[in-house]
mmCIF file of C-alpha atoms in Angstrom:
data_model
loop_
_atom_site.group_PDB
_atom_site.id
_atom_site.type_symbol
_atom_site.label_atom_id
_atom_site.label_comp_id
_atom_site.label_asym_id
_atom_site.label_seq_id
_atom_site.Cartn_x
_atom_site.Cartn_y
_atom_site.Cartn_z
ATOM 1 C CA MET A 27 -37.361 15.346 73.815
ATOM 2 C CA ALA A 28 -39.575 14.909 70.792
ATOM 3 C CA ILE A 29 -38.690 17.894 68.626
ATOM 4 C CA GLU A 30 -34.993 18.444 67.918
ATOM 5 C CA PRO A 31 -33.380 21.242 65.884
ATOM 6 C CA ASN A 32 -30.575 20.618 63.429
ATOM 7 C CA THR A 33 -28.622 22.413 60.753
ATOM 8 C CA LEU A 34 -30.354 23.011 57.446
ATOM 9 C CA ALA A 35 -28.197 22.468 54.352
ATOM 10 C CA PRO A 36 -28.510 24.907 51.405
ATOM 11 C CA GLU A 37 -28.956 21.878 49.120
ATOM 12 C CA VAL A 38 -32.226 21.099 50.916
ATOM 13 C CA LEU A 39 -33.548 24.580 50.184
ATOM 14 C CA ALA A 40 -32.829 24.148 46.479
ATOM 15 C CA LYS A 41 -35.462 21.382 46.309
ATOM 16 C CA PHE A 42 -38.250 23.920 46.841
ATOM 17 C CA PRO A 43 -39.169 26.168 43.865
ATOM 18 C CA VAL A 44 -39.371 29.335 45.976
ATOM 19 C CA PHE A 45 -35.693 28.895 46.921
ATOM 20 C CA ALA A 46 -34.376 27.150 43.791
ATOM 21 C CA GLU A 47 -34.554 30.392 41.816
ATOM 22 C CA LEU A 48 -32.358 32.221 44.327
ATOM 23 C CA PRO A 49 -28.592 32.634 43.798
ATOM 24 C CA GLU A 50 -26.447 30.170 45.735
ATOM 25 C CA GLU A 51 -25.148 32.875 48.101
ATOM 26 C CA GLN A 52 -28.690 33.702 49.195
ATOM 27 C CA ARG A 53 -29.518 30.050 49.890
ATOM 28 C CA ILE A 54 -26.369 29.730 51.984
ATOM 29 C CA PHE A 55 -27.224 32.925 53.872
ATOM 30 C CA LEU A 56 -30.734 31.644 54.483
ATOM 31 C CA SER A 57 -29.545 28.235 55.677
ATOM 32 C CA TYR A 58 -27.656 29.920 58.522
ATOM 33 C CA ASN A 59 -30.870 31.568 59.685
ATOM 34 C CA LEU A 60 -33.076 28.476 59.666
ATOM 35 C CA GLN A 61 -33.293 25.223 61.601
ATOM 36 C CA LEU A 62 -34.346 21.785 60.462
ATOM 37 C CA LEU A 63 -36.866 20.420 62.973
ATOM 38 C CA ARG A 64 -37.903 16.834 63.607
ATOM 39 C CA ILE A 65 -41.282 15.722 64.950
ATOM 40 C CA ASN A 66 -42.372 12.177 65.747
ATOM 41 C CA ALA A 67 -45.422 10.478 64.254
ATOM 42 C CA GLY A 68 -48.584 11.416 66.119
ATOM 43 C CA GLN A 69 -47.179 14.538 67.713
ATOM 44 C CA ARG A 70 -49.136 17.763 67.525
ATOM 45 C CA ILE A 71 -48.143 21.416 67.233
ATOM 46 C CA ILE A 72 -50.835 23.748 68.543
ATOM 47 C CA SER A 73 -51.373 26.868 66.452
ATOM 48 C CA SER A 74 -50.340 30.233 67.866
ATOM 49 C CA PRO A 75 -50.372 33.818 66.521
ATOM 50 C CA VAL A 76 -46.743 33.467 65.407
ATOM 51 C CA HIS A 77 -47.731 30.773 62.900
ATOM 52 C CA ASP A 78 -49.790 33.346 60.995
ATOM 53 C CA HIS A 79 -46.530 34.791 59.659
ATOM 54 C CA LEU A 80 -44.800 31.518 58.772
ATOM 55 C CA GLU A 81 -44.644 29.126 55.865
ATOM 56 C CA PHE A 82 -43.843 25.478 56.667
ATOM 57 C CA PHE A 83 -41.709 23.370 54.298
ATOM 58 C CA VAL A 84 -41.676 19.582 54.677
ATOM 59 C CA VAL A 85 -38.308 17.960 53.911
ATOM 60 C CA SER A 86 -39.240 14.360 54.722
ATOM 61 C CA GLY A 87 -42.411 12.672 55.948
ATOM 62 C CA SER A 88 -45.799 14.400 56.051
ATOM 63 C CA LEU A 89 -47.951 16.657 58.208
ATOM 64 C CA ALA A 90 -51.715 17.048 58.492
ATOM 65 C CA ILE A 91 -53.207 20.500 59.051
ATOM 66 C CA GLU A 92 -56.453 20.054 60.992
ATOM 67 C CA LEU A 93 -58.735 23.102 60.766
ATOM 68 C CA ASN A 94 -61.437 24.001 63.260
ATOM 69 C CA ALA A 95 -64.049 23.532 60.569
ATOM 70 C CA GLY A 96 -63.164 19.845 60.420
ATOM 71 C CA GLU A 97 -61.231 20.138 57.173
ATOM 72 C CA GLN A 98 -57.806 18.500 56.905
ATOM 73 C CA ARG A 99 -54.971 19.271 54.520
ATOM 74 C CA ARG A 100 -51.943 17.062 53.972
ATOM 75 C CA VAL A 101 -48.484 18.512 53.395
ATOM 76 C CA ALA A 102 -45.886 15.947 52.300
ATOM 77 C CA ALA A 103 -42.288 15.947 51.132
ATOM 78 C CA ASP A 104 -41.651 15.609 47.387
ATOM 79 C CA SER A 105 -45.298 16.286 46.541
ATOM 80 C CA GLU A 106 -47.152 19.102 44.815
ATOM 81 C CA LEU A 107 -48.068 20.405 48.271
ATOM 82 C CA SER A 108 -44.792 20.293 50.222
ATOM 83 C CA SER A 109 -45.254 23.695 51.877
ATOM 84 C CA ILE A 110 -48.116 25.699 53.331
ATOM 85 C CA GLN A 111 -48.748 29.276 54.496
ATOM 86 C CA PHE A 112 -50.879 29.630 57.600
ATOM 87 C CA GLU A 113 -52.051 33.191 57.034
ATOM 88 C CA GLN A 114 -54.649 31.809 54.611
ATOM 89 C CA PHE A 115 -56.579 30.225 57.492
ATOM 90 C CA ASP A 116 -59.139 32.428 59.250
ATOM 91 C CA SER A 117 -59.580 30.168 62.264
ATOM 92 C CA GLY A 118 -57.339 28.057 64.494
ATOM 93 C CA PHE A 119 -55.694 24.813 63.480
ATOM 94 C CA GLU A 120 -53.454 22.038 64.729
ATOM 95 C CA ILE A 121 -50.506 20.411 62.998
ATOM 96 C CA VAL A 122 -50.232 16.634 63.349
ATOM 97 C CA ALA A 123 -47.308 14.495 62.178
ATOM 98 C CA ILE A 124 -48.669 11.639 60.066
ATOM 99 C CA GLU A 125 -45.238 9.996 60.244
ATOM 100 C CA ASP A 126 -41.793 10.944 61.531
ATOM 101 C CA THR A 127 -41.225 14.239 59.757
ATOM 102 C CA GLU A 128 -38.498 16.805 59.134
ATOM 103 C CA TYR A 129 -39.531 20.367 58.357
ATOM 104 C CA PHE A 130 -38.498 23.993 58.628
ATOM 105 C CA SER A 131 -40.386 27.266 58.722
ATOM 106 C CA VAL A 132 -39.638 30.631 57.122
ATOM 107 C CA HIS A 133 -41.025 34.010 58.114
ATOM 108 C CA ASN A 134 -43.097 35.599 55.351
ATOM 109 C CA GLU A 135 -41.128 38.841 55.665
ATOM 110 C CA LEU A 136 -37.895 37.047 54.819
ATOM 111 C CA LEU A 137 -39.469 35.478 51.739
ATOM 112 C CA GLU A 138 -40.607 38.938 50.645
ATOM 113 C CA LEU A 139 -37.099 40.288 51.154
ATOM 114 C CA LEU A 140 -35.348 37.496 49.269
ATOM 115 C CA HIS A 141 -37.574 38.019 46.263
ATOM 116 C CA GLY A 142 -37.310 41.801 46.431
ATOM 117 C CA ARG A 143 -41.005 42.392 46.995
ATOM 118 C CA ASP A 144 -41.091 44.225 50.324
ATOM 119 C CA ASP A 145 -38.039 46.045 51.660
ATOM 120 C CA LYS A 146 -39.837 47.875 54.460
ATOM 121 C CA SER A 147 -41.458 44.911 56.174
ATOM 122 C CA SER A 148 -38.170 42.984 56.071
ATOM 123 C CA GLU A 149 -36.256 45.471 58.191
ATOM 124 C CA HIS A 150 -37.747 44.107 61.402
ATOM 125 C CA TYR A 151 -36.881 40.534 60.445
ATOM 126 C CA LEU A 152 -33.249 41.326 59.643
ATOM 127 C CA THR A 153 -32.946 43.271 62.894
ATOM 128 C CA ILE A 154 -33.813 40.044 64.675
ATOM 129 C CA GLN A 155 -31.300 38.064 62.595
ATOM 130 C CA ALA A 156 -28.431 40.517 63.061
ATOM 131 C CA GLY A 157 -29.272 41.169 66.697
ATOM 132 C CA SER A 158 -31.000 44.213 68.110
ATOM 133 C CA ASP A 159 -27.695 45.452 69.590
ATOM 134 C CA SER A 160 -25.813 45.198 66.292
ATOM 135 C CA HIS A 161 -24.497 48.295 64.542
ATOM 136 C CA GLU A 162 -26.603 49.652 61.695
ATOM 137 C CA ILE A 163 -23.832 48.746 59.244
ATOM 138 C CA VAL A 164 -24.222 45.080 60.236
ATOM 139 C CA HIS A 165 -27.958 45.355 59.518
ATOM 140 C CA ASP A 166 -27.229 47.017 56.163
ATOM 141 C CA PHE A 167 -24.704 44.313 55.319
ATOM 142 C CA TYR A 168 -27.155 41.476 56.028
ATOM 143 C CA GLN A 169 -29.834 43.303 54.031
ATOM 144 C CA SER A 170 -27.464 43.579 51.058
ATOM 145 C CA LEU A 171 -26.321 39.978 51.475
ATOM 146 C CA ALA A 172 -29.910 38.725 51.520
ATOM 147 C CA LYS A 173 -30.595 40.679 48.325
ATOM 148 C CA ASN A 174 -27.437 39.288 46.694
ATOM 149 C CA ARG A 175 -25.873 42.755 46.489
ATOM 150 C CA VAL A 176 -22.691 41.766 48.331
ATOM 151 C CA THR A 177 -19.883 40.027 46.475
ATOM 152 C CA LEU A 178 -18.402 37.291 48.627
ATOM 153 C CA PRO A 179 -14.824 36.128 47.953
ATOM 154 C CA SER A 180 -14.583 33.322 45.424
ATOM 155 C CA LEU A 181 -12.488 30.218 45.895
ATOM 156 C CA PRO A 182 -9.211 30.915 44.052
ATOM 157 C CA GLU A 183 -9.087 29.301 40.602
ATOM 158 C CA LEU A 184 -5.920 27.354 41.382
ATOM 159 C CA VAL A 185 -7.601 25.761 44.407
ATOM 160 C CA LYS A 186 -10.652 24.882 42.295
ATOM 161 C CA LYS A 187 -8.443 23.139 39.741
ATOM 162 C CA ILE A 188 -6.522 21.288 42.450
ATOM 163 C CA SER A 189 -9.755 20.140 44.115
ATOM 164 C CA HIS A 190 -10.995 18.872 40.762
ATOM 165 C CA LEU A 191 -7.752 16.981 40.159
ATOM 166 C CA MET A 192 -7.819 15.461 43.641
ATOM 167 C CA SER A 193 -11.127 13.772 42.862
ATOM 168 C CA ASP A 194 -9.032 11.438 40.688
ATOM 169 C CA ASP A 195 -7.872 8.467 42.786
ATOM 170 C CA LYS A 196 -4.884 8.033 40.477
ATOM 171 C CA LEU A 197 -3.617 11.570 40.965
ATOM 172 C CA GLY A 198 0.093 11.730 41.730
ATOM 173 C CA ALA A 199 2.542 14.416 42.753
ATOM 174 C CA ASN A 200 3.904 14.808 39.207
ATOM 175 C CA LYS A 201 0.514 15.614 37.702
ATOM 176 C CA LEU A 202 -0.324 18.056 40.482
ATOM 177 C CA SER A 203 3.067 19.752 40.233
ATOM 178 C CA GLN A 204 2.456 20.461 36.530
ATOM 179 C CA LEU A 205 -0.583 22.508 37.501
ATOM 180 C CA ILE A 206 1.049 24.349 40.398
ATOM 181 C CA ALA A 207 4.357 25.062 38.622
ATOM 182 C CA SER A 208 2.768 27.863 36.587
ATOM 183 C CA ASP A 209 2.667 29.944 39.778
ATOM 184 C CA ALA A 210 6.274 30.661 40.761
ATOM 185 C CA ASN A 211 5.278 32.327 44.038
ATOM 186 C CA ILE A 212 3.235 29.342 45.247
ATOM 187 C CA THR A 213 5.968 26.952 44.114
ATOM 188 C CA ALA A 214 8.617 28.806 46.138
ATOM 189 C CA ARG A 215 6.401 28.837 49.231
ATOM 190 C CA LEU A 216 5.710 25.104 49.027
ATOM 191 C CA LEU A 217 9.422 24.351 48.680
ATOM 192 C CA ARG A 218 10.200 26.490 51.731
ATOM 193 C CA MET A 219 7.498 24.719 53.718
ATOM 194 C CA ALA A 220 8.693 21.252 52.660
ATOM 195 C CA ASN A 221 12.254 22.115 53.716
ATOM 196 C CA SER A 222 11.190 23.657 57.027
ATOM 197 C CA PRO A 223 11.779 21.895 60.383
ATOM 198 C CA PHE A 224 8.112 20.904 60.366
ATOM 199 C CA TYR A 225 8.572 18.548 57.399
ATOM 200 C CA ARG A 226 12.334 18.329 56.822
ATOM 201 C CA GLY A 227 13.679 14.962 55.753
ATOM 202 C CA LEU A 228 17.230 13.737 55.307
ATOM 203 C CA ILE A 229 17.889 15.792 52.179
ATOM 204 C CA GLU A 230 16.904 19.235 50.937
ATOM 205 C CA ILE A 231 14.184 19.229 48.291
ATOM 206 C CA THR A 232 14.531 21.306 45.133
ATOM 207 C CA GLN A 233 11.792 19.799 42.948
ATOM 208 C CA LEU A 234 8.135 20.753 43.366
ATOM 209 C CA SER A 235 6.919 17.180 42.859
ATOM 210 C CA ASP A 236 9.166 16.019 45.719
ATOM 211 C CA ALA A 237 7.818 18.824 47.915
ATOM 212 C CA ILE A 238 4.237 17.723 47.221
ATOM 213 C CA THR A 239 5.152 14.122 48.031
ATOM 214 C CA ARG A 240 6.697 15.161 51.340
ATOM 215 C CA LEU A 241 3.819 17.461 52.295
ATOM 216 C CA GLY A 242 1.045 15.217 51.029
ATOM 217 C CA LEU A 243 -1.752 16.115 48.614
ATOM 218 C CA THR A 244 -4.224 17.335 51.240
ATOM 219 C CA THR A 245 -1.669 19.483 53.068
ATOM 220 C CA THR A 246 -0.564 20.949 49.737
ATOM 221 C CA ARG A 247 -4.144 21.956 48.953
ATOM 222 C CA HIS A 248 -4.604 23.478 52.428
ATOM 223 C CA LEU A 249 -1.418 25.531 52.073
ATOM 224 C CA ILE A 250 -2.297 26.769 48.595
ATOM 225 C CA THR A 251 -5.757 27.781 49.821
ATOM 226 C CA ALA A 252 -4.163 29.870 52.565
ATOM 227 C CA PHE A 253 -1.542 31.429 50.271
ATOM 228 C CA THR A 254 -3.970 32.379 47.505
ATOM 229 C CA VAL A 255 -6.623 33.815 49.834
ATOM 230 C CA LYS A 256 -4.023 36.145 51.321
ATOM 231 C CA ASP A 257 -3.027 37.386 47.868
ATOM 232 C CA ALA A 258 -6.607 38.120 46.746
ATOM 233 C CA SER A 259 -6.805 41.674 48.114
ATOM 234 C CA ASP A 260 -8.634 44.467 46.280
ATOM 235 C CA SER A 261 -6.071 47.096 45.280
ATOM 236 C CA GLN A 262 -8.806 49.734 44.799
ATOM 237 C CA LEU A 263 -9.689 49.925 48.496
ATOM 238 C CA PRO A 264 -8.676 52.994 50.552
ATOM 239 C CA ASN A 265 -5.455 52.775 52.533
ATOM 240 C CA TRP A 266 -7.172 52.679 55.931
ATOM 241 C CA ILE A 267 -9.073 49.557 54.858
ATOM 242 C CA LYS A 268 -5.882 47.990 53.476
ATOM 243 C CA LYS A 269 -4.180 48.557 56.835
ATOM 244 C CA ARG A 270 -7.068 46.844 58.600
ATOM 245 C CA GLN A 271 -6.854 43.960 56.106
ATOM 246 C CA LEU A 272 -3.164 43.617 56.916
ATOM 247 C CA LYS A 273 -4.008 43.471 60.613
ATOM 248 C CA SER A 274 -6.562 40.739 59.876
ATOM 249 C CA TRP A 275 -3.984 38.759 57.926
ATOM 250 C CA LYS A 276 -1.415 39.066 60.735
ATOM 251 C CA ASN A 277 -4.024 37.831 63.206
ATOM 252 C CA SER A 278 -4.844 34.882 60.965
ATOM 253 C CA ILE A 279 -1.136 34.022 60.618
ATOM 254 C CA GLN A 280 -0.742 34.120 64.400
ATOM 255 C CA LEU A 281 -3.753 31.894 64.954
ATOM 256 C CA GLY A 282 -2.863 29.505 62.124
ATOM 257 C CA ALA A 283 0.575 28.926 63.633
ATOM 258 C CA LEU A 284 -0.849 28.496 67.145
ATOM 259 C CA CYS A 285 -3.462 26.017 65.923
ATOM 260 C CA TYR A 286 -0.781 23.998 64.148
ATOM 261 C CA VAL A 287 1.470 23.789 67.215
ATOM 262 C CA LEU A 288 -1.424 23.024 69.577
ATOM 263 C CA ALA A 289 -2.848 20.324 67.287
ATOM 264 C CA LYS A 290 0.591 18.673 67.145
ATOM 265 C CA GLN A 291 0.137 17.900 70.845
ATOM 266 C CA CYS A 292 -3.055 15.954 70.120
ATOM 267 C CA ASP A 293 -2.832 12.761 68.104
ATOM 268 C CA ARG A 294 -6.528 13.005 67.201
ATOM 269 C CA LEU A 295 -6.194 16.180 65.137
ATOM 270 C CA VAL A 296 -4.491 16.860 61.812
ATOM 271 C CA PRO A 297 -2.173 19.860 62.368
ATOM 272 C CA GLU A 298 -2.516 21.128 58.795
ATOM 273 C CA GLU A 299 -6.311 21.172 59.048
ATOM 274 C CA ALA A 300 -6.071 23.034 62.347
ATOM 275 C CA MET A 301 -3.668 25.501 60.757
ATOM 276 C CA LEU A 302 -6.102 26.165 57.906
ATOM 277 C CA ALA A 303 -8.907 26.748 60.415
ATOM 278 C CA GLY A 304 -6.748 29.358 62.120
ATOM 279 C CA LEU A 305 -5.781 30.996 58.847
ATOM 280 C CA LEU A 306 -9.392 31.248 57.681
ATOM 281 C CA HIS A 307 -11.054 31.995 61.026
ATOM 282 C CA ASN A 308 -11.501 35.685 60.141
ATOM 283 C CA ILE A 309 -12.084 35.427 56.390
ATOM 284 C CA GLY A 310 -15.530 36.908 56.990
ATOM 285 C CA GLU A 311 -13.793 40.219 57.667
ATOM 286 C CA LEU A 312 -12.910 40.606 53.966
ATOM 287 C CA PRO A 313 -16.411 41.399 52.612
ATOM 288 C CA LEU A 314 -17.253 43.294 55.806
ATOM 289 C CA LEU A 315 -14.220 45.535 55.295
ATOM 290 C CA ASN A 316 -15.170 46.064 51.657
ATOM 291 C CA PHE A 317 -18.622 47.099 52.856
ATOM 292 C CA ALA A 318 -17.160 49.326 55.577
ATOM 293 C CA ALA A 319 -15.116 51.197 52.957
ATOM 294 C CA GLU A 320 -18.380 52.878 51.926
ATOM 295 C CA HIS A 321 -18.500 54.543 55.369
ATOM 296 C CA PRO A 322 -15.382 56.763 55.585
ATOM 297 C CA TYR A 323 -16.201 57.969 59.110
ATOM 298 C CA LEU A 324 -15.103 54.542 60.385
ATOM 299 C CA GLU A 325 -11.503 55.528 59.655
ATOM 300 C CA ARG A 326 -11.778 57.967 62.575
ATOM 301 C CA GLU A 327 -13.604 55.479 64.796
ATOM 302 C CA PRO A 328 -11.671 52.195 64.538
ATOM 303 C CA GLU A 329 -13.259 50.844 67.722
ATOM 304 C CA ILE A 330 -16.656 50.824 65.974
ATOM 305 C CA LEU A 331 -15.148 48.971 63.024
ATOM 306 C CA ASP A 332 -13.715 46.399 65.433
ATOM 307 C CA GLU A 333 -17.179 45.926 66.968
ATOM 308 C CA ILE A 334 -18.715 45.394 63.528
ATOM 309 C CA LEU A 335 -16.122 42.784 62.585
ATOM 310 C CA ALA A 336 -16.418 40.980 65.918
ATOM 311 C CA ASP A 337 -20.205 40.909 65.595
ATOM 312 C CA ALA A 338 -20.541 39.460 62.098
ATOM 313 C CA SER A 339 -17.218 37.993 60.950
ATOM 314 C CA SER A 340 -17.706 34.404 62.115
ATOM 315 C CA ARG A 341 -21.139 33.956 60.532
ATOM 316 C CA VAL A 342 -20.090 35.603 57.268
ATOM 317 C CA GLY A 343 -16.909 33.505 57.249
ATOM 318 C CA ALA A 344 -18.915 30.304 57.604
ATOM 319 C CA ILE A 345 -21.128 31.362 54.689
ATOM 320 C CA ILE A 346 -18.031 31.924 52.524
ATOM 321 C CA LEU A 347 -16.454 28.568 53.377
ATOM 322 C CA HIS A 348 -19.765 26.785 52.800
ATOM 323 C CA LYS A 349 -19.942 28.427 49.389
ATOM 324 C CA TRP A 350 -16.429 27.132 48.712
ATOM 325 C CA ASN A 351 -17.576 23.611 49.586
ATOM 326 C CA LEU A 352 -14.869 23.208 52.219
ATOM 327 C CA PRO A 353 -15.239 20.436 54.832
ATOM 328 C CA LYS A 354 -18.081 20.830 57.313
ATOM 329 C CA ALA A 355 -15.682 20.604 60.272
ATOM 330 C CA LEU A 356 -13.808 23.643 58.962
ATOM 331 C CA VAL A 357 -17.020 25.614 58.371
ATOM 332 C CA THR A 358 -18.235 24.802 61.890
ATOM 333 C CA ALA A 359 -14.910 25.853 63.423
ATOM 334 C CA VAL A 360 -15.015 29.260 61.739
ATOM 335 C CA GLN A 361 -18.698 29.749 62.554
ATOM 336 C CA HIS A 362 -18.104 29.159 66.274
ATOM 337 C CA SER A 363 -14.597 30.571 66.646
ATOM 338 C CA ASP A 364 -15.924 33.296 68.952
ATOM 339 C CA THR A 365 -18.355 31.070 70.873
ATOM 340 C CA TRP A 366 -16.308 30.467 74.004
ATOM 341 C CA PHE A 367 -18.732 28.012 75.565
ATOM 342 C CA PHE A 368 -19.542 26.112 72.383
ATOM 343 C CA GLU A 369 -20.344 22.530 73.314
ATOM 344 C CA PRO A 370 -21.352 20.284 70.382
ATOM 345 C CA TYR A 371 -22.482 16.688 70.595
ATOM 346 C CA GLU A 372 -19.063 15.298 69.553
ATOM 347 C CA SER A 373 -17.133 13.839 72.471
ATOM 348 C CA LYS A 374 -13.816 13.805 70.600
ATOM 349 C CA PRO A 375 -11.726 16.959 70.028
ATOM 350 C CA THR A 376 -12.573 18.875 66.860
ATOM 351 C CA LEU A 377 -11.136 21.729 64.816
ATOM 352 C CA THR A 378 -13.552 24.015 66.654
ATOM 353 C CA ASP A 379 -11.988 23.054 69.978
ATOM 354 C CA VAL A 380 -8.402 23.723 68.960
ATOM 355 C CA LEU A 381 -9.399 27.009 67.281
ATOM 356 C CA ILE A 382 -11.235 28.278 70.369
ATOM 357 C CA VAL A 383 -8.369 27.372 72.729
ATOM 358 C CA ALA A 384 -5.736 28.887 70.420
ATOM 359 C CA ARG A 385 -7.812 32.034 70.025
ATOM 360 C CA LEU A 386 -8.165 32.488 73.782
ATOM 361 C CA TYR A 387 -4.402 32.098 74.169
ATOM 362 C CA SER A 388 -3.789 34.657 71.413
ATOM 363 C CA LEU A 389 -6.205 37.187 72.916
ATOM 364 C CA THR A 390 -4.904 36.684 76.441
ATOM 365 C CA MET A 391 -1.201 36.802 75.653
ATOM 366 C CA HIS A 392 -0.730 38.846 72.517
ATOM 367 C CA GLU A 393 -3.518 41.086 71.253
ATOM 368 C CA SER A 394 -3.646 44.609 72.616
ATOM 369 C CA GLY A 395 -6.914 46.312 73.473
ATOM 370 C CA VAL A 396 -8.433 43.122 74.887
ATOM 371 C CA HIS A 397 -9.222 43.158 78.593
ATOM 372 C CA SER A 398 -8.415 39.776 80.102
ATOM 373 C CA SER A 399 -11.169 40.323 82.680
ATOM 374 C CA SER A 400 -13.718 40.035 79.865
ATOM 375 C CA LEU A 401 -12.326 36.679 78.748
ATOM 376 C CA PRO A 402 -12.976 33.231 80.226
ATOM 377 C CA THR A 403 -10.190 31.139 81.723
ATOM 378 C CA PHE A 404 -8.942 28.008 79.987
ATOM 379 C CA ASP A 405 -10.560 25.634 82.440
ATOM 380 C CA GLN A 406 -13.949 27.286 81.832
ATOM 381 C CA LEU A 407 -13.919 26.298 78.153
ATOM 382 C CA PRO A 408 -15.752 23.091 77.149
ATOM 383 C CA SER A 409 -13.318 22.943 74.212
ATOM 384 C CA TYR A 410 -10.332 22.992 76.532
ATOM 385 C CA ARG A 411 -11.741 20.135 78.602
ATOM 386 C CA LYS A 412 -12.114 18.038 75.438
ATOM 387 C CA LEU A 413 -8.747 18.839 73.949
ATOM 388 C CA CYS A 414 -6.207 16.050 74.409
ATOM 389 C CA SER A 415 -8.649 14.219 76.706
ATOM 390 C CA GLY A 416 -8.007 16.683 79.518
ATOM 391 C CA GLN A 417 -4.393 15.553 79.899
ATOM 392 C CA MET A 418 -3.149 19.130 80.106
ATOM 393 C CA ASP A 419 -4.041 21.592 82.833
ATOM 394 C CA PRO A 420 -4.297 25.311 81.921
ATOM 395 C CA ASP A 421 -0.761 26.055 83.074
ATOM 396 C CA ALA A 422 0.556 23.166 80.974
ATOM 397 C CA THR A 423 -1.318 24.443 77.918
ATOM 398 C CA ILE A 424 0.183 27.893 78.294
ATOM 399 C CA SER A 425 3.594 26.358 78.963
ATOM 400 C CA ILE A 426 3.429 24.264 75.788
ATOM 401 C CA LEU A 427 2.560 27.284 73.659
ATOM 402 C CA GLU A 428 5.117 29.499 75.391
ATOM 403 C CA ASN A 429 7.840 26.879 74.931
ATOM 404 C CA ALA A 430 6.825 26.569 71.302
ATOM 405 C CA ARG A 431 7.386 30.271 70.604
ATOM 406 C CA GLU A 432 10.204 29.424 68.203
ATOM 407 C CA GLN A 433 8.012 26.958 66.294
ATOM 408 C CA VAL A 434 5.172 29.470 66.163
ATOM 409 C CA ALA A 435 7.520 32.195 64.930
ATOM 410 C CA GLU A 436 8.953 29.922 62.243
ATOM 411 C CA MET A 437 5.517 28.835 61.058
ATOM 412 C CA LYS A 438 4.395 32.479 60.942
ATOM 413 C CA ALA A 439 7.430 33.330 58.822
ATOM 414 C CA LEU A 440 6.665 30.474 56.423
ATOM 415 C CA LEU A 441 3.009 31.434 56.066
ATOM 416 C CA ASN A 442 3.836 35.114 55.662
ATOM 417 C CA SER A 443 6.620 34.651 53.104
#
């Protein structure tokens, strides 16, 4: 196969002037709607009517645009002409790769939307992006997000400071504890976690620095991220939205605990990373709920609100975590948490795999209003087949999680304290 799609990073977009002037949130949003394509030297792309509405951007390598009139134009990465619009050509053309080339294309309507020049023509494009079956509120949300009119959650300041400190190879528990100690609530939670059965040593810990040493720097950062995100709720929201936020948090606690316990059974996964994936899997619901608060009728029709959240939460969540510069594996897990048959190129188990399996268990065994007939079985999941190298059959998986009810309950209590 000569042409292969791949993910396009927001940092790549920033290299082109038309995108560099956009706010970071818009570049991240755009990156989730585009694909980086690769074409081998000498390959051709025959023009079609759809090209009339596209602009090509060359990331690496170079392309030649051969016009019917015999004229040729060269489009190359890192040059004055690194992009080209095809609507300027009156007659047909062919695109030829001069060398192995990476490129992406953007619909003209989306460019108009991002720069606020043409709201009407963009509606059709965003309908395609959101999905023709999506609720109108999802379309409105994406429209507002593309125009930078939606405020996405920011990474909590304490987590930013911790991440900055952790870039220092000489960072120790004492220095980190000095920063965290100013937050008594976080300190108490970390001490409870360090003294829990999951990490308990021979003696009880009473000093924050000792708790950080026992937990480890990375686990400490993961836990603080989870704790601070939960506390960042908008007190001005109506009560019916606050209740739905509480439901979202309870679901995230349930899934975080399940992911932790399930990952403990697999020596290839870090339980704390899996727990964080579970805790953040529905973070995309936060801005969607804020947006939904502007539509009071949804209070009387909660099933529609559930449909809206199910439709858009995973993509919005991935955009948020990308903005926070969290690890790619975590972003991917959240993005595909509702993609039951997700099957990436990695042969080893990933955070995405444990999140999908834990989520199916949670939906099947715990969450009301979900019809099991609409859900796949464990052995149908590619993620299940990868997890733990297939050593567990579906009944064993359920048995492990059922037998770990006490561990799950204790972890939920720790995360919810």
